[in-house]
Structures are given as C-alpha cells and as structure tokens.
XYZ file of C-alpha atoms in Angstrom:
676
model
C 8.396 28.413 35.378
C 10.446 25.312 36.077
C 12.405 23.743 33.238
C 10.325 20.569 33.541
C 7.139 22.588 33.019
C 8.676 24.321 29.999
C 9.567 20.958 28.464
C 6.040 19.740 29.124
C 4.569 22.825 27.444
C 6.800 22.214 24.421
C 5.465 18.655 24.232
C 1.879 19.911 24.470
C 2.520 22.484 21.731
C 4.013 19.863 19.423
C 1.066 17.568 20.086
C -1.441 20.281 19.205
C 0.408 21.150 15.995
C 0.440 17.467 15.036
C -3.276 16.937 15.748
C -4.188 19.890 13.540
C -1.733 19.230 10.706
C -1.820 15.442 10.464
C -4.875 14.951 8.213
C -3.969 18.060 6.190
C -0.283 17.271 5.698
C 1.060 16.463 2.237
C 4.107 17.363 0.189
C 4.566 16.970 -3.592
C 8.240 16.114 -3.193
C 7.861 12.342 -2.749
C 6.399 9.720 -5.075
C 3.446 9.402 -2.680
C 2.327 12.936 -1.831
C -0.033 11.974 0.990
C 0.242 8.704 2.898
C 4.032 8.540 3.044
C 4.410 12.121 4.249
C 1.781 11.584 6.937
C 3.601 8.416 7.938
C 6.880 10.289 8.371
C 5.104 13.062 10.281
C 3.532 10.491 12.615
C 6.795 8.645 13.245
C 8.812 11.829 13.669
C 6.322 13.438 16.043
C 6.023 10.266 18.122
C 9.791 9.989 18.526
C 10.177 13.663 19.488
C 7.297 13.510 21.980
C 8.758 10.397 23.570
C 12.089 12.183 23.958
C 10.369 15.273 25.388
C 8.438 13.154 27.883
C 11.646 11.423 28.960
C 13.400 14.762 29.486
C 10.417 15.945 31.525
C 10.767 12.898 33.795
C 14.498 13.512 34.210
C 13.883 17.112 35.249
C 11.112 16.026 37.614
C 13.461 13.313 38.977
C 10.617 10.829 38.880
C 8.547 8.914 36.372
C 4.837 9.635 36.601
C 2.646 7.705 34.224
C -1.078 7.562 33.719
C -2.319 4.053 34.456
C -5.237 3.143 32.198
C -7.101 -0.005 31.149
C -5.249 0.271 27.817
C -1.722 -0.285 29.164
C -1.611 -4.075 28.808
C -3.508 -4.131 25.475
C -1.076 -1.566 24.027
C 1.897 -3.678 25.094
C 0.290 -6.860 23.721
C -0.476 -5.217 20.376
C 3.048 -3.807 20.030
C 4.683 -7.163 20.850
C 2.425 -9.145 18.512
C 2.962 -6.784 15.578
C 6.731 -6.753 16.144
C 6.880 -10.555 16.334
C 4.899 -10.908 13.138
C 7.160 -8.385 11.413
C 10.432 -9.953 12.513
C 9.426 -13.577 11.984
C 7.049 -13.387 9.009
C 7.365 -10.208 6.917
C 9.458 -10.866 3.777
C 10.886 -7.322 3.844
C 11.241 -6.047 7.415
C 12.411 -2.549 6.459
C 9.424 -1.962 4.190
C 7.094 -3.172 6.934
C 8.577 -0.531 9.246
C 8.485 2.305 6.712
C 5.461 1.648 4.491
C 2.261 3.526 5.399
C -0.371 1.749 7.517
C 2.009 -1.063 8.462
C 4.216 -1.853 11.466
C 5.795 1.598 11.700
C 2.388 3.272 11.735
C 1.072 1.058 14.543
C 4.175 1.374 16.722
C 4.431 5.136 16.190
C 0.739 5.530 16.951
C 1.054 3.596 20.189
C 3.992 5.797 21.224
C 1.962 8.884 20.294
C -0.929 7.678 22.456
C 1.384 7.044 25.414
C 3.184 10.395 25.126
C 0.082 12.545 24.630
C -1.852 10.863 27.438
C 1.032 11.586 29.835
C 1.841 15.141 28.692
C -1.666 16.620 28.963
C -2.785 16.981 32.584
C -5.052 19.940 33.241
C -8.638 20.429 32.097
C -7.618 23.480 30.083
C -4.946 21.529 28.204
C -7.353 18.712 27.407
C -10.017 21.162 26.211
C -7.426 22.773 23.945
C -6.664 19.347 22.450
C -10.351 18.772 21.657
C -10.661 22.241 20.146
C -7.638 21.626 17.939
C -9.113 18.323 16.758
C -12.371 20.042 15.821
C -10.501 22.841 14.062
C -8.644 20.307 11.938
C -11.924 18.605 11.070
C -13.433 21.943 10.046
C -10.422 22.646 7.834
C -10.921 19.303 6.043
C -14.637 19.910 5.531
C -14.073 23.483 4.315
C -11.548 22.305 1.737
C -13.974 19.562 0.739
C -16.676 22.150 0.074
C -14.341 24.405 -1.911
C -13.132 21.582 -4.139
C -16.375 19.607 -4.301
C -18.339 22.630 -5.465
C -15.682 23.384 -8.105
C -15.246 26.949 -6.848
C -11.501 26.709 -6.288
C -10.602 24.684 -9.389
C -10.770 27.642 -11.757
C -8.165 29.705 -9.921
C -5.585 27.009 -9.073
C -2.092 27.647 -10.476
C -0.534 25.205 -12.919
C 1.873 24.002 -10.234
C -1.123 22.509 -8.396
C -2.534 20.514 -11.292
C -2.464 17.406 -9.125
C -5.243 18.961 -7.014
C -7.548 19.732 -9.944
C -10.270 17.245 -9.118
C -13.608 17.792 -7.397
C -12.817 14.959 -4.986
C -9.276 16.077 -4.128
C -8.499 16.090 -0.433
C -5.315 16.637 1.574
C -6.136 13.400 3.394
C -5.104 11.571 0.216
C -8.496 10.007 -0.567
C -12.097 11.120 -0.365
C -12.969 8.087 1.775
C -10.354 9.160 4.318
C -12.038 12.543 4.503
C -15.488 11.039 4.941
C -14.302 8.786 7.781
C -12.539 11.668 9.530
C -15.562 13.929 9.191
C -18.071 11.288 10.281
C -16.096 10.466 13.416
C -15.639 14.122 14.406
C -19.311 14.784 13.626
C -20.392 12.012 16.014
C -18.158 13.437 18.726
C -19.471 16.980 18.210
C -23.093 15.794 18.082
C -22.807 14.027 21.449
C -21.341 17.191 22.992
C -24.238 19.235 21.621
C -26.804 16.783 22.961
C -25.228 16.706 26.420
C -25.035 20.512 26.443
C -28.633 20.756 25.195
C -27.418 22.886 22.260
C -26.873 25.874 24.538
C -23.920 27.892 25.790
C -20.706 29.109 24.211
C -19.227 25.595 24.504
C -21.697 24.502 21.806
C -20.590 26.974 19.115
C -17.640 24.994 17.748
C -19.368 21.577 17.924
C -22.406 23.088 16.143
C -20.149 24.377 13.359
C -18.501 20.964 13.068
C -21.846 19.168 12.813
C -23.315 21.523 10.212
C -20.280 21.953 7.950
C -19.173 18.322 8.195
C -22.661 17.072 7.357
C -22.837 19.155 4.180
C -19.353 18.054 3.107
C -20.082 14.376 3.798
C -23.245 14.506 1.676
C -21.490 16.351 -1.174
C -18.412 14.100 -1.204
C -20.539 10.970 -0.862
C -22.617 12.012 -3.847
C -19.530 12.748 -5.959
C -17.978 9.328 -5.401
C -21.031 7.078 -5.033
C -23.479 8.534 -7.574
C -24.559 5.944 -10.199
C -22.624 7.576 -13.042
C -19.678 8.716 -10.918
C -16.219 8.343 -12.410
C -14.673 8.406 -8.932
C -16.165 5.282 -7.392
C -13.642 3.625 -5.060
C -12.631 0.017 -5.608
C -13.275 -2.449 -2.795
C -12.089 -5.992 -2.263
C -15.204 -8.162 -1.740
C -15.663 -9.270 1.873
C -15.917 -12.911 0.806
C -12.574 -12.680 -0.994
C -10.873 -11.091 2.016
C -12.250 -13.831 4.250
C -11.111 -16.586 1.858
C -7.587 -15.137 1.732
C -7.404 -14.900 5.535
C -8.405 -18.554 5.925
C -5.753 -19.697 3.444
C -3.036 -17.686 5.204
C -4.055 -19.056 8.615
C -3.674 -22.610 7.330
C 0.064 -22.056 6.942
C 0.699 -19.481 9.695
C -2.137 -19.309 12.228
C -0.211 -17.612 15.049
C 1.656 -14.782 13.323
C -0.035 -14.524 9.924
C 1.866 -13.600 6.786
C 3.514 -10.501 8.276
C 2.793 -6.764 7.820
C 3.296 -5.318 4.322
C 2.668 -8.724 2.727
C -1.019 -8.652 1.849
C -0.295 -8.175 -1.861
C 1.465 -11.550 -1.867
C -1.423 -13.095 0.076
C -3.885 -11.689 -2.423
C -2.078 -12.980 -5.515
C -1.509 -16.444 -4.044
C -4.789 -17.128 -2.277
C -7.666 -15.205 -3.863
C -10.364 -17.641 -5.081
C -10.797 -18.250 -8.796
C -14.306 -16.796 -8.702
C -12.651 -13.406 -8.211
C -11.748 -13.499 -11.930
C -15.438 -13.024 -12.727
C -15.634 -9.705 -10.870
C -15.238 -6.319 -12.621
C -12.002 -5.623 -10.705
C -10.355 -8.957 -11.499
C -7.179 -7.280 -12.829
C -6.696 -5.076 -9.725
C -4.075 -6.225 -7.228
C -5.143 -5.213 -3.743
C -2.606 -4.282 -1.076
C -5.029 -4.478 1.854
C -7.934 -6.687 2.838
C -11.676 -6.003 2.773
C -11.743 -4.505 6.269
C -9.384 -3.795 9.150
C -10.313 -6.878 11.166
C -9.571 -9.226 8.265
C -6.396 -7.239 7.569
C -5.127 -7.808 11.122
C -6.140 -11.472 11.053
C -4.338 -12.034 7.753
C -1.047 -10.241 8.365
C -0.612 -10.697 12.137
C -2.446 -14.001 12.690
C -4.487 -14.898 15.735
C -1.888 -13.338 18.064
C -2.141 -9.856 16.573
C -5.876 -10.163 15.909
C -6.666 -11.075 19.518
C -4.390 -8.295 20.809
C -6.123 -5.789 18.541
C -9.578 -6.917 19.669
C -8.430 -6.802 23.301
C -7.359 -3.185 22.802
C -10.715 -2.285 21.235
C -12.741 -4.159 23.856
C -11.018 -2.267 26.659
C -11.930 0.992 24.931
C -15.547 -0.157 24.682
C -15.490 -0.846 28.416
C -14.202 2.672 29.033
C -17.002 4.006 26.820
C -19.618 2.130 28.864
C -18.214 3.503 32.119
C -18.375 7.046 30.738
C -22.174 6.967 31.088
C -21.649 7.281 34.840
C -19.904 10.637 34.414
C -21.642 13.978 34.446
C -18.965 15.292 32.097
C -19.803 15.215 28.367
C -16.303 14.572 26.981
C -15.791 10.872 27.916
C -19.080 9.891 26.284
C -18.413 12.072 23.222
C -14.926 10.697 22.562
C -16.083 7.153 23.314
C -18.944 7.512 20.822
C -16.508 8.706 18.160
C -14.282 5.686 18.836
C -17.268 3.327 18.555
C -18.132 4.917 15.203
C -14.574 4.296 13.995
C -14.787 0.671 15.127
C -17.909 0.245 12.992
C -16.143 1.830 10.009
C -13.447 -0.845 10.307
C -16.044 -3.518 9.524
C -16.204 -2.215 5.952
C -12.860 -0.504 5.391
C -9.210 -1.189 6.208
C -7.409 1.586 8.035
C -5.028 3.876 6.183
C -2.294 6.020 7.721
C -4.826 8.839 8.148
C -7.468 6.729 9.871
C -4.863 4.891 11.943
C -3.650 8.267 13.173
C -7.246 9.274 13.886
C -7.708 6.160 16.012
C -4.603 6.853 18.097
C -5.612 10.496 18.600
C -9.070 9.408 19.740
C -7.582 6.798 22.071
C -5.417 9.434 23.752
C -8.380 11.806 24.028
C -10.524 9.024 25.544
C -7.986 8.439 28.308
C -7.586 12.170 28.923
C -11.355 12.666 28.977
C -11.622 10.046 31.730
C -8.830 11.830 33.573
C -10.600 15.177 33.277
C -13.876 13.656 34.518
C -12.139 12.082 37.500
C -13.284 8.564 36.609
C -11.690 5.656 38.455
C -10.628 4.018 35.201
C -7.451 6.126 35.076
C -5.085 7.364 37.754
C -1.536 8.684 37.921
C 1.173 6.674 39.638
C 4.858 7.198 40.263
C 7.577 4.741 39.300
C 10.662 5.555 41.331
C 13.768 3.416 41.544
C 16.539 4.934 43.649
C 20.133 3.998 44.277
C 21.658 4.425 47.724
C 24.829 6.508 47.860
C 27.003 7.980 50.586
C 25.102 11.238 50.219
C 21.659 9.749 50.266
C 19.209 8.604 47.558
C 19.590 9.525 43.910
C 16.838 8.695 41.404
C 18.214 6.788 38.411
C 15.068 5.442 36.818
C 14.309 8.589 34.728
C 17.879 8.532 33.405
C 17.549 4.853 32.535
C 14.340 5.618 30.632
C 16.043 8.483 28.804
C 18.927 6.213 27.819
C 16.526 3.605 26.453
C 14.634 6.266 24.540
C 17.871 7.555 22.997
C 18.807 4.009 21.978
C 15.533 3.883 20.048
C 15.487 7.519 18.951
C 18.889 7.764 17.238
C 18.686 4.693 14.940
C 15.020 5.397 14.203
C 15.775 8.958 13.092
C 18.627 7.658 10.940
C 16.444 5.018 9.284
C 13.497 7.358 8.736
C 15.651 10.197 7.366
C 17.323 7.890 4.832
C 13.962 6.445 3.804
C 12.530 9.912 3.334
C 15.602 11.130 1.456
C 15.323 8.132 -0.883
C 11.655 8.936 -1.562
C 12.560 12.503 -2.480
C 15.245 11.261 -4.880
C 12.870 8.701 -6.362
C 10.314 11.413 -7.089
C 13.055 13.440 -8.812
C 13.865 10.426 -10.992
C 10.190 10.119 -11.975
C 10.084 13.796 -12.918
C 13.264 13.365 -14.982
C 11.809 10.300 -16.699
C 8.632 12.183 -17.624
C 10.871 14.874 -19.165
C 12.767 12.189 -21.168
C 15.997 13.062 -19.385
C 17.587 9.610 -19.401
C 20.893 10.565 -17.814
C 19.312 12.385 -14.877
C 16.844 9.534 -14.391
C 19.675 7.001 -14.339
C 21.924 8.997 -11.993
C 19.090 9.850 -9.592
C 17.966 6.219 -9.391
C 21.520 5.191 -8.499
C 21.468 7.722 -5.645
C 18.007 6.480 -4.605
C 19.117 2.863 -4.340
C 22.241 3.887 -2.436
C 20.152 5.938 0.007
C 17.703 3.090 0.655
C 18.866 -0.269 -0.746
C 16.068 -2.192 1.018
C 13.090 -1.036 -1.070
C 12.336 -3.369 -3.965
C 10.353 -0.683 -5.833
C 13.535 1.315 -6.395
C 15.396 -1.764 -7.638
C 12.620 -2.541 -10.111
C 12.634 1.016 -11.475
C 16.434 0.980 -11.760
C 16.441 -2.355 -13.601
C 13.825 -1.113 -16.078
C 15.806 2.066 -16.693
C 18.957 0.073 -17.446
C 17.015 -2.134 -19.846
C 15.410 0.829 -21.594
C 18.769 2.517 -22.196
C 20.272 -0.781 -23.406
C 17.421 -1.246 -25.903
C 17.868 2.302 -27.155
C 21.606 1.827 -27.765
C 21.106 -1.590 -29.332
C 18.608 -0.128 -31.817
C 21.326 1.961 -33.468
C 22.110 0.752 -36.964
C 25.894 1.043 -36.650
C 26.724 0.024 -33.099
C 30.328 0.558 -32.045
C 32.392 -1.751 -29.861
C 32.169 0.781 -27.038
C 28.387 0.861 -27.308
C 28.328 -2.913 -27.424
C 30.262 -3.068 -24.144
C 27.946 -0.452 -22.661
C 24.901 -2.478 -23.687
C 26.379 -5.578 -22.076
C 27.030 -3.708 -18.819
C 23.533 -2.193 -18.821
C 21.921 -5.577 -19.438
C 23.905 -7.189 -16.649
C 23.016 -4.324 -14.310
C 19.331 -4.614 -15.251
C 19.354 -8.322 -14.420
C 21.255 -7.820 -11.174
C 18.861 -5.146 -9.948
C 15.818 -7.194 -10.953
C 17.239 -10.172 -9.046
C 18.001 -7.930 -6.069
C 14.349 -6.870 -6.029
C 13.299 -10.525 -5.984
C 15.780 -11.227 -3.186
C 14.349 -8.374 -1.103
C 10.840 -9.800 -1.407
C 10.647 -13.172 -3.194
C 6.918 -13.547 -2.518
C 5.974 -10.341 -4.348
C 4.860 -11.366 -7.817
C 5.523 -7.958 -9.362
C 9.230 -8.378 -8.616
C 9.333 -11.762 -10.354
C 7.280 -10.410 -13.260
C 9.810 -7.635 -13.697
C 12.678 -10.148 -13.782
C 10.812 -12.203 -16.380
C 10.207 -9.063 -18.433
C 13.916 -8.197 -18.311
C 14.842 -11.686 -19.507
C 12.197 -11.507 -22.226
C 13.728 -8.288 -23.533
C 17.023 -10.141 -23.789
C 15.544 -12.444 -26.421
C 16.669 -9.702 -28.801
C 20.364 -10.013 -28.112
C 21.428 -12.479 -25.389
C 22.071 -16.211 -25.548
C 20.084 -18.444 -23.201
C 17.541 -15.751 -22.382
C 14.634 -17.895 -23.573
C 15.187 -20.526 -20.862
C 15.629 -17.858 -18.187
C 12.446 -16.120 -19.319
C 10.466 -19.344 -19.131
C 11.799 -20.170 -15.650
C 10.947 -16.703 -14.318
C 7.421 -16.729 -15.702
C 6.875 -20.165 -14.185
C 7.916 -18.736 -10.820
C 5.533 -15.807 -11.316
C 2.706 -18.204 -12.147
C 3.409 -20.080 -8.905
C 3.017 -16.801 -6.987
C -0.146 -15.758 -8.851
C -1.723 -19.028 -9.970
C -5.134 -17.769 -11.156
C -3.844 -14.796 -13.150
C -4.699 -15.465 -16.825
C -2.356 -12.722 -18.044
C 0.683 -14.541 -16.667
C -0.360 -17.710 -18.515
C -0.723 -15.652 -21.677
C 2.755 -14.154 -21.181
C 4.354 -17.563 -20.578
C 2.413 -19.053 -23.471
C 3.726 -16.247 -25.648
C 7.311 -17.269 -24.856
C 6.578 -20.871 -25.882
C 4.804 -19.584 -28.995
C 7.918 -17.619 -29.963
C 9.957 -20.807 -29.492
C 7.502 -22.667 -31.809
C 6.505 -24.913 -28.931
C 2.873 -24.651 -29.940
C 1.690 -27.572 -27.833
C 2.784 -25.826 -24.619
C 1.476 -22.519 -25.928
C -1.956 -24.034 -26.602
C -2.011 -25.626 -23.144
C -1.195 -22.354 -21.386
C -3.579 -20.273 -23.494
C -6.334 -22.802 -22.833
C -5.588 -22.548 -19.104
C -5.939 -18.758 -19.379
C -9.326 -19.250 -21.055
C -10.388 -21.635 -18.282
C -9.283 -19.174 -15.604
C -11.256 -16.312 -17.193
C -13.651 -17.432 -19.923
C -14.710 -13.847 -20.723
C -11.175 -12.602 -21.459
C -11.028 -11.869 -25.183
C -7.230 -11.759 -25.265
C -6.974 -15.305 -23.909
C -9.217 -16.616 -26.712
C -7.278 -14.574 -29.264
C -3.929 -16.026 -28.236
C -5.396 -19.521 -28.185
C -6.670 -18.985 -31.709
C -3.187 -17.909 -32.855
C -1.536 -21.014 -31.383
C -4.205 -23.336 -32.804
C -3.777 -21.705 -36.211
C -0.040 -22.401 -36.124
C -0.800 -26.047 -35.317
C -3.101 -26.228 -38.332
C -6.230 -26.692 -36.236
C -8.193 -24.121 -38.185
C -11.680 -25.144 -37.056
C -10.752 -24.754 -33.366
C -8.883 -21.534 -34.096
C -11.940 -20.139 -35.883
C -14.158 -21.094 -32.955
C -11.840 -19.191 -30.608
C -11.864 -16.131 -32.856
C -15.660 -16.241 -33.034
C -15.618 -16.175 -29.232
C -13.312 -13.143 -29.368
C -15.781 -11.324 -31.628
C -18.595 -12.047 -29.195
C -16.594 -10.742 -26.208
C -15.539 -7.445 -27.812
C -18.326 -5.039 -26.961
C -17.228 -2.191 -29.252
C -17.904 -3.436 -32.782
C -16.211 -0.367 -34.257
C -12.917 -0.842 -32.435
C -9.615 -1.750 -34.069
C -9.548 -4.974 -32.058
C -12.877 -6.070 -33.495
C -11.786 -5.232 -37.046
C -8.506 -7.117 -36.588
C -10.179 -10.206 -35.167
C -12.867 -10.114 -37.847
C -10.311 -10.001 -40.653
C -8.354 -12.886 -39.162
C -11.570 -14.877 -38.746
C -12.374 -14.325 -42.435
C -8.911 -15.621 -43.365
C -9.444 -18.683 -41.212
C -12.819 -19.388 -42.825
C -11.100 -19.442 -46.192
C -8.546 -21.927 -44.880
C -11.240 -24.090 -43.321
C -13.124 -24.119 -46.639
C -9.918 -24.851 -48.543
C -9.095 -27.681 -46.171
C -12.526 -29.230 -46.590
C -12.201 -29.072 -50.365
C -8.731 -30.574 -50.155
C -10.110 -33.511 -48.227
C -12.709 -34.147 -50.932
C -10.123 -34.222 -53.736
C -7.456 -35.979 -51.656
C -5.170 -33.068 -52.382
C -2.559 -32.375 -49.675
C -3.137 -29.127 -47.847
C -0.847 -26.321 -48.971
C -0.084 -24.428 -45.773
C 2.580 -21.822 -45.283
C 5.420 -22.709 -42.939
C 5.360 -21.141 -39.475
C 6.867 -17.702 -39.169
C 10.218 -17.141 -37.518
C 9.860 -17.738 -33.776
C 12.222 -15.575 -31.829
C 12.936 -11.989 -32.864
C 16.116 -11.452 -34.836
C 18.995 -10.332 -32.650
C 19.591 -6.621 -32.564
C 23.274 -7.319 -31.997
C 25.130 -9.840 -34.163
C 26.614 -11.991 -32.838
C 24.434 -12.055 -29.666
C 26.083 -10.851 -26.483
C 26.967 -13.384 -23.820
C 25.504 -12.961 -20.361
C 27.021 -14.734 -17.392
C 25.177 -17.828 -16.155
C 25.412 -16.246 -12.695
C 22.661 -13.893 -13.829
C 20.228 -16.741 -14.473
C 17.119 -16.818 -12.284
C 17.360 -18.474 -8.886
C 15.545 -21.717 -8.297
C 12.045 -20.805 -7.080
C 11.357 -21.325 -3.397
C 7.801 -22.344 -4.218
C 6.857 -25.225 -6.525
C 6.704 -24.012 -10.097
C 3.322 -24.132 -11.736
C 2.249 -23.955 -15.330
C-alpha cells in the first residue's frame, strides 16, 4: 500500500469514528456537558481531516478535488459568515468558539469538503452510510432505555445528571427527535426503493422500526398536556419582528453571530411581555432561516438559501438515477430543511446537516451522476531537472497556517471550560478559596469570554461581603475588602468591554455597584448610571425598571421611583411585583388611596391565596385601609395627618468610615442613549 493510500485510509477511519460518535459525544468535565464538547469534536475533527487530506495530496503530488454544485455556495456561505463575524459580532472570539455559531459553520464546511474528497469507492461510501445508521440506532436505543425508565434505577450516583426520562446524549430531546426523524426518512426511502427485500434492507428496517418507537415515546414525554418537560419556543412572530428591527440598522451583515441575545433584549415587541415565557431570554431565533437573516443579514441569508437550493436541485436530479442512495440522502436533507422552518439549528443538527451534505455529494458520485466529477488542479514550476509540482505543498502550507493557531485557540478555550467547571464544583462545595483561585486560572486561560469575567466579579464581591460582615474588622481585612471590591468592579467592567451590547454584563456591573451601597462612597450614582444603561439595552423589561426604581426608592427619590414602577406596570400589567413596588413608593409619598389600589391589584394577581406573598400583601393592605380611614377622618376634623417619617433610605455602611473607591472604576458612558 502506498503512503498516500494509508493516509487516505486514516482520514476515512477518522471520519467514520466522528460520524458515529458526534451525536453521542458528551463529557461532564465542562460547564456545558453536551453542545460545547460536540463543538470541540467537530472543530478538531475538521482540522485534522483537512490536514490529512493535504498530506494525501502532497504524497500524490497532485490536488484532486470533487467538483460539485455546492462549491460556490459553500465559499459564499463561509465568506458571508466570516464578514458578519469580523465586522458585526461584538465578541469575535465567542462567535468562533460558542456552539452553533461561526466556528460550527466553518468547521462543518471544512468537514463536508474533506469527507467528500476522502471517500471515493462504493464500498467506502456504503460504510459511511452504515455508520450513520448505526449512530442513529444507538441514539434511539438509549432513548428507549431512558424513556421507559428501565435504566434509571441502576444508574450510579456519579451519573445523577442523566437521571431523567428525557435524557439524551445529544443534549436535548428535540435534538434526538430531529436526528431520528431525518435518519428514519433516509432509511424509509432505501426500503421503498429496495422493495423491502434483500440483506441491504435489514439495517434500514431496524432504523425505521426502532426510531419510530423512540420518536413516539420521546414526543409523548415532552409534548403531553401535563408534561413537565415541554420545550420553550420563541414565537415566530417575535422572531420575525426582531429580524426586521435588526435589518433596519444592518441589512447587509446583520447583527453578527453570537449576538442574538442582544437582538432579543433590544428589539422584541412589547406584546411579548404578555406571553407565558416573558421572563425567558432567548439566545436563538424562532427558526434557522430567521436566525441566519438576523445575525448574518441578507448576505448570509442569501448565501445560506443558495446552498440549500443547490442541494434541492441535486435531490431533483437524483430521480434520474437507478441507485437508491442519492434519493434517500436527498430526502433526508429535504426533511431537515423543513425542520428548520420551526426550529433553529443546534451544534448537533448543524453537524447532521454537514454530514448529510457530504453523503449527498458522495451518493451522486457513487451513482455516476453528472452533477459531480473529479478534477485535478496541478500547478508546476519549471526547473533544470524538469517539472516539480508545488501546488500540493502550497496547500499544505496554507492548511498549517490555519491549523496551528486554530488548535492553539481551541485548546485554550477548552482548557478554560474545564477550569470553569472545576470552579463551579468548588463553589457548590462552599470552597471559596478553590473557587477564587480556579476562576483566576480560567480568566488567564481564556480572557475573551465575558461569562468567566462575570463569575469572577461575583466571587470577589461575595468574599468582600463576607469579610465586611465581621463584627470586628481588622485593618488588614479592610484592605482586603477594598482590593476585592476594586477587582470585582474591574472584572465586571471587563465583561462589559468584551460585549457592551449584552445586557446581562451590564446588569452584573449594576449589581456589583448596588452591593457597594453598603460600604463605598459614590456607589449610588454609579448604580443608577449602570441600571440606566441596562434599561437602554433591554427597554421593555419590567424587572430592570423595578431594580432602578428600587435604587431611587432607597435614595428617597420617591417621584422617580413612582415613575419607574409605574412604567414597569405599564410594560407588564399582570406583574404583581411591579404593582407591589408601586404601592410601596406611593405609600412613602403619602398617596394612600393610590397605594391601596395598587395593593388590591397585587391581591388579585396572586393566584395562591395561601402563599406568604398573599398574606404579606393582605396585611399591608389592611394597614393602608386604616391610614386611608384615618386620613378621611382627619380631613373632617381639620386635624393635620400624623404620619411617620420615611425610613432610612440607604443601608447603613458595613464599614465605618466607608471605603473609598477610585473614580476610575465608575461606569463608562453608555454607547447607546440611556433610557428610563
């Protein structure tokens, strides 16, 4: 066997291992057990396969590629997604690393290119299809074992995270259903074309039967009327409204990959507050087409549609073939396209799409259809000894220039995720020192992820609060508290700097400042400024208005507090907490009748009449009724009302005198107009 053939066989073996393992792959060593690990597996496999393919070309001394109708669409999609990432994404590194974002798309396109050029013979292509079906059967078998509850009774304690009837290694039951439906369609077409006879029908028949049972069982578990596992969906109308608002400001490139959360908080319509999931912050749109339109604009959306249309054309041409595989794979791809009308793609389903795309091209190759053909790219340099091919070496050099920095970036990102998970485990065990030290290592490993900065800032603030709560605080502890507070603010500001459009980062900064009301001068103004910035990023969120109103309430600025609480009520009239806070501010202003009306509204909105909230509101309403009656009697006798003075506004400092925090740690001026 030639070395080039050996390298090719290695690439084929790696591809088969990936196709089988990808939907099943998870590791409980990162904060996200499923999607992130599949993302790293996809990126890593794609890079290795690209390197293997390049080495194969070098050994063959020529570059042979499979020309397909998907070549130009793949290039257009890659360029459009990269442009949107570089020019629009607030955090480019997160867009490259986060699951189902830029890195997933680029790695998937590389995977498609490598696999379609490594597999050549009919036997190799048949082995790929068999491996795909085997993986699907593994998913469905696990779904039956868990869905029936058989396996739950014998699971060890170390696998508690799998103790759910809807658990799946794909990371979500919907991922499993999509994977099983698509493979079922493919297997069913093969059975129909084979007329359900012959040994070639055994595996497809098993896939159809087992997958169908698992789909029905899983669907019942998550969609039954009384199910506790119902998935949460963003309404299609809301996704469409958000896309239109984004296109008004950036029609060509969209908002950038990994930025939909910011789009959602800024542009969702106010009617969304009347839905049951009003408090949920969605990180992806209602379906994949709206997702692409929103984050990559018309450029990425058109490129994506172009890619899909070319696959549809290949599917149509497969009817002319006597072979069953082109039609079967094409049917599976069509099914996945229909799924994307209702669901956005995840890392799992993105990977499924790229695997199917490669199999579609290979199926056309196996059937000898004119849609695909192999061609040789050969650039030679003339020397004194003759011609020497240099093009394969040039390709290998380019691949290495991509491979080395990509491996470095991915390995550091993965190492940081492992450390972050260790910090979460330490925090759950109340090991403050280990949590603190591990978070420092996490941030050092990957300083570009705002989630780590937020966690580190909160840890600093928690330790500072704990030390400051000591009755007899020493000078050393006082200095430590000051350093921890400054570090908490710095890290919170760093998170905002990494992604200033992400409202959760600004909320965290505001929360840090609010905690400083206990023992830092000037923190009240900083808190107010940060909450105003958060409100600008999430303008219809009533909870942010309540939080900002609470700061004004603590400052005894009851007029502003009333205005903000009233705005919260207007944004969500059925939110009991908004009415409750409004009642408190109106009571402090002496407007007892209005305060009582708000509390009566609270009592109507609380459904559980036996809850502590209902009892608390009822008691306060009774107190207000007494004051209203007393006020009315006072008016009749012309006796001045005897009201108690307002309670102390801001909490008493935990440290006396309050510590001084540098003005350099004040919040930055918001890039968007502040809103109240």
